[in-house]
Amino acid sequence: MSRTHRDALVVGRVVGDVLDPFNKSVNMRVRYANRDVSNGCEFRPSEVVSQPRVEIGGDDLRTFYTLVMVDPDAPSPSNPHLREYLHWLVTDIPGTTDVSYGQELVCYESPSPTAGIHRFVFVLYRQLGRQTVYPPGWRQNFKTRDFAEIYNLGLPVAAVYFNCQREGGSGGRRL
């Protein structure tokens, strides 16, 4: 499964644009209402207004995780000069729980793309310890790789992304 997971992230250019290659080592389930996020699936903006439920696998409650949600296609895929836009940041999530047990450092901002098809990427990192990650001072031009390096998070342990375009989108091809 790790190979298929990684390949979908490569095909969707998440690995490259946002992340370096990594091997998935923790299960993460992201769910909006009654629908799971799977790599490359499509959601309408009206379906992602409220923050998703994110369940984290892992070994035990003494291991903590950081969840980052970014849009690498802001403000448009043809001109992503705000890459990456930070939509959500939750830290101190105990393993084997969900994000509601974590510390929301940057509140959830629902996707609302205005042009083209945007990728929204959820990235999960294992923290070195509790309360070792702090909020950035901005959302625009957030760099997931730099953030992970600053806080010694290493490579991701899981990632998943979905596509989203303007409601009734005329963004060209449908996925």
Tab-separated table of C-alpha atoms in Angstrom:
chain	number	residue	atom	x	y	z
A	1	MET	CA	0.000	0.000	0.000
A	2	SER	CA	2.882	2.352	0.738
A	3	ARG	CA	4.028	2.184	-2.887
A	4	THR	CA	0.558	2.961	-4.294
A	5	HIS	CA	0.155	5.787	-1.784
A	6	ARG	CA	3.469	7.337	-2.746
A	7	ASP	CA	2.800	6.963	-6.464
A	8	ALA	CA	-0.530	8.812	-6.221
A	9	LEU	CA	1.244	11.678	-4.476
A	10	VAL	CA	3.911	11.694	-7.208
A	11	VAL	CA	1.337	11.611	-10.019
A	12	GLY	CA	-0.555	14.480	-8.361
A	13	ARG	CA	2.759	16.400	-8.053
A	14	VAL	CA	2.319	16.680	-4.269
A	15	VAL	CA	5.717	15.020	-3.997
A	16	GLY	CA	7.800	17.644	-5.727
A	17	ASP	CA	5.651	20.735	-5.216
A	18	VAL	CA	5.084	20.295	-1.460
A	19	LEU	CA	6.922	17.240	-0.135
A	20	ASP	CA	10.060	15.233	-0.657
A	21	PRO	CA	9.639	11.482	-1.256
A	22	PHE	CA	8.747	9.572	1.924
A	23	ASN	CA	7.344	6.238	3.033
A	24	LYS	CA	3.999	6.210	4.802
A	25	SER	CA	4.424	4.771	8.295
A	26	VAL	CA	1.256	5.899	10.129
A	27	ASN	CA	-2.385	5.534	9.123
A	28	MET	CA	-4.301	8.776	8.725
A	29	ARG	CA	-7.973	9.023	7.778
A	30	VAL	CA	-9.393	12.386	6.658
A	31	ARG	CA	-13.166	12.558	6.374
A	32	TYR	CA	-15.587	15.335	5.379
A	33	ALA	CA	-19.148	14.455	6.496
A	34	ASN	CA	-19.473	10.809	5.439
A	35	ARG	CA	-16.828	10.815	2.718
A	36	ASP	CA	-13.162	9.890	3.039
A	37	VAL	CA	-10.466	11.884	1.300
A	38	SER	CA	-8.430	9.751	-1.082
A	39	ASN	CA	-5.604	10.985	-3.285
A	40	GLY	CA	-6.916	12.936	-6.252
A	41	CYS	CA	-10.616	12.723	-5.340
A	42	GLU	CA	-12.712	15.821	-5.939
A	43	PHE	CA	-14.736	17.841	-3.444
A	44	ARG	CA	-16.839	20.942	-4.064
A	45	PRO	CA	-16.170	23.977	-1.815
A	46	SER	CA	-19.628	23.515	-0.267
A	47	GLU	CA	-18.562	20.024	0.906
A	48	VAL	CA	-15.449	21.252	2.752
A	49	VAL	CA	-16.781	24.290	4.639
A	50	SER	CA	-16.385	22.623	8.036
A	51	GLN	CA	-13.094	21.142	9.165
A	52	PRO	CA	-12.764	17.428	8.502
A	53	ARG	CA	-12.470	14.675	11.051
A	54	VAL	CA	-8.891	13.430	10.993
A	55	GLU	CA	-8.040	10.160	12.727
A	56	ILE	CA	-4.427	9.320	13.455
A	57	GLY	CA	-2.989	5.826	13.830
A	58	GLY	CA	0.379	5.467	15.473
A	59	ASP	CA	1.768	3.438	18.325
A	60	ASP	CA	0.481	5.020	21.520
A	61	LEU	CA	-0.839	8.149	23.216
A	62	ARG	CA	2.678	9.267	24.204
A	63	THR	CA	3.638	9.947	20.583
A	64	PHE	CA	2.486	13.332	19.261
A	65	TYR	CA	1.801	14.447	15.692
A	66	THR	CA	1.474	17.685	13.734
A	67	LEU	CA	-1.080	18.042	10.933
A	68	VAL	CA	-0.567	20.650	8.206
A	69	MET	CA	-3.121	21.467	5.470
A	70	VAL	CA	-1.912	23.550	2.523
A	71	ASP	CA	-2.968	24.679	-0.951
A	72	PRO	CA	0.065	24.644	-3.262
A	73	ASP	CA	-2.001	26.157	-6.103
A	74	ALA	CA	-2.932	29.528	-4.564
A	75	PRO	CA	-4.207	31.769	-5.959
A	76	SER	CA	-4.374	29.759	-9.215
A	77	PRO	CA	-2.599	26.676	-10.571
A	78	SER	CA	-1.277	28.710	-13.523
A	79	ASN	CA	0.173	31.370	-11.198
A	80	PRO	CA	0.750	29.868	-7.731
A	81	HIS	CA	2.674	32.864	-6.366
A	82	LEU	CA	1.154	32.391	-2.869
A	83	ARG	CA	2.319	28.740	-2.780
A	84	GLU	CA	1.787	27.269	-0.272
A	85	TYR	CA	-1.271	28.738	1.442
A	86	LEU	CA	-1.706	27.381	4.976
A	87	HIS	CA	-5.309	26.332	5.645
A	88	TRP	CA	-4.908	24.531	8.963
A	89	LEU	CA	-2.290	23.614	11.562
A	90	VAL	CA	-2.895	21.279	14.503
A	91	THR	CA	-0.123	20.058	16.827
A	92	ASP	CA	0.236	17.800	19.859
A	93	ILE	CA	-2.196	15.211	18.456
A	94	PRO	CA	-1.744	12.011	20.480
A	95	GLY	CA	-1.283	8.835	18.442
A	96	THR	CA	-4.355	6.577	18.138
A	97	THR	CA	-6.744	9.572	18.454
A	98	ASP	CA	-8.137	12.328	16.251
A	99	VAL	CA	-7.278	16.017	15.803
A	100	SER	CA	-9.897	17.118	18.335
A	101	TYR	CA	-7.377	16.019	20.980
A	102	GLY	CA	-4.686	18.240	19.470
A	103	GLN	CA	-3.840	21.925	19.766
A	104	GLU	CA	-5.207	24.010	16.871
A	105	LEU	CA	-2.491	26.627	16.236
A	106	VAL	CA	-3.921	27.982	12.965
A	107	CYS	CA	-7.688	27.697	12.661
A	108	TYR	CA	-9.273	25.860	9.742
A	109	GLU	CA	-9.953	28.025	6.702
A	110	SER	CA	-12.231	26.305	4.225
A	111	PRO	CA	-11.059	25.951	0.614
A	112	SER	CA	-12.572	28.493	-1.762
A	113	PRO	CA	-10.634	28.374	-5.031
A	114	THR	CA	-11.562	31.031	-7.564
A	115	ALA	CA	-9.659	29.788	-10.618
A	116	GLY	CA	-8.630	26.343	-11.778
A	117	ILE	CA	-8.385	23.036	-9.945
A	118	HIS	CA	-6.544	23.295	-6.610
A	119	ARG	CA	-4.901	20.524	-4.619
A	120	PHE	CA	-5.473	20.579	-0.859
A	121	VAL	CA	-2.825	18.557	0.935
A	122	PHE	CA	-2.916	17.107	4.443
A	123	VAL	CA	0.527	16.226	5.797
A	124	LEU	CA	1.199	14.418	9.061
A	125	TYR	CA	4.506	14.598	10.951
A	126	ARG	CA	5.710	12.884	14.109
A	127	GLN	CA	6.823	15.466	16.679
A	128	LEU	CA	9.932	15.134	18.828
A	129	GLY	CA	7.822	15.812	21.920
A	130	ARG	CA	4.795	17.658	23.220
A	131	GLN	CA	4.644	21.453	22.751
A	132	THR	CA	7.653	21.543	20.417
A	133	VAL	CA	5.902	23.142	17.413
A	134	TYR	CA	4.690	26.751	17.240
A	135	PRO	CA	2.463	28.699	14.822
A	136	PRO	CA	3.947	30.620	11.905
A	137	GLY	CA	3.129	34.309	11.579
A	138	TRP	CA	1.474	33.970	8.162
A	139	ARG	CA	-0.621	31.766	5.893
A	140	GLN	CA	0.608	32.903	2.460
A	141	ASN	CA	3.883	31.494	1.142
A	142	PHE	CA	4.029	28.919	3.926
A	143	LYS	CA	6.641	26.287	3.111
A	144	THR	CA	5.849	22.838	4.493
A	145	ARG	CA	9.431	21.608	3.968
A	146	ASP	CA	10.937	24.623	5.786
A	147	PHE	CA	8.414	24.316	8.614
A	148	ALA	CA	9.299	20.624	9.083
A	149	GLU	CA	13.004	21.474	9.108
A	150	ILE	CA	12.656	24.300	11.660
A	151	TYR	CA	10.862	22.007	14.121
A	152	ASN	CA	12.932	18.876	13.390
A	153	LEU	CA	9.887	16.971	12.186
A	154	GLY	CA	11.772	14.961	9.568
A	155	LEU	CA	9.908	13.465	6.635
A	156	PRO	CA	6.120	13.083	6.727
A	157	VAL	CA	4.630	9.887	8.159
A	158	ALA	CA	1.432	10.237	6.080
A	159	ALA	CA	-0.135	12.522	3.477
A	160	VAL	CA	-3.281	12.679	1.373
A	161	TYR	CA	-4.765	15.293	-0.965
A	162	PHE	CA	-7.990	16.169	-2.736
A	163	ASN	CA	-8.837	18.406	-5.678
A	164	CYS	CA	-11.279	21.293	-5.479
A	165	GLN	CA	-12.457	23.969	-7.889
A	166	ARG	CA	-14.947	26.803	-7.853
A	167	GLU	CA	-18.531	25.619	-7.319
A	168	GLY	CA	-20.016	24.717	-10.705
A	169	GLY	CA	-16.411	25.156	-11.851
A	170	SER	CA	-15.556	25.847	-15.424
A	171	GLY	CA	-11.958	24.951	-14.724
A	172	GLY	CA	-11.675	22.803	-17.804
A	173	ARG	CA	-11.260	19.086	-17.256
A	174	ARG	CA	-13.263	17.271	-14.613
A	175	LEU	CA	-11.493	14.766	-12.408
